Amino acid sequence: MYNEFLAAVEAGASQLYSVLYHPPVSLQSTG
């Protein structure tokens, strides 16, 4: 249970980091 929770948190943090520091081209094109 805890391992799955930590895995989900790590995945969410990784995705958030990617969005903040490496925004997709679609977001860049819209402004």
One Martini backbone bead per residue (centre of mass of N, CA, C, O) as a GRO file, in nm:
protein
   31
    1MET     BB    1   0.062   0.060  -0.025
    2TYR     BB    2   0.296   0.257   0.020
    3ASN     BB    3   0.442   0.200  -0.246
    4GLU     BB    4   0.212   0.300  -0.429
    5PHE     BB    5   0.200   0.586  -0.318
    6LEU     BB    6   0.494   0.666  -0.378
    7ALA     BB    7   0.475   0.613  -0.681
    8ALA     BB    8   0.256   0.824  -0.738
    9VAL     BB    9   0.409   1.070  -0.629
   10GLU     BB   10   0.657   1.045  -0.812
   11ALA     BB   11   0.504   1.064  -1.080
   12GLY     BB   12   0.373   1.340  -1.027
   13ALA     BB   13   0.637   1.498  -0.980
   14SER     BB   14   0.764   1.436  -1.254
   15GLN     BB   15   0.540   1.560  -1.426
   16LEU     BB   16   0.546   1.842  -1.303
   17TYR     BB   17   0.840   1.904  -1.370
   18SER     BB   18   0.809   1.876  -1.677
   19VAL     BB   19   0.597   2.103  -1.709
   20LEU     BB   20   0.759   2.341  -1.580
   21TYR     BB   21   1.053   2.291  -1.745
   22HIS     BB   22   0.893   2.120  -2.004
   23PRO     BB   23   0.692   2.232  -2.203
   24PRO     BB   24   0.484   2.175  -2.428
   25VAL     BB   25   0.427   2.288  -2.743
   26SER     BB   26   0.125   2.348  -2.705
   27LEU     BB   27   0.168   2.555  -2.473
   28GLN     BB   28   0.364   2.749  -2.616
   29SER     BB   29   0.173   2.826  -2.859
   30THR     BB   30  -0.059   2.952  -2.661
   31GLY     BB   31   0.140   3.116  -2.427
   0.00000   0.00000   0.00000
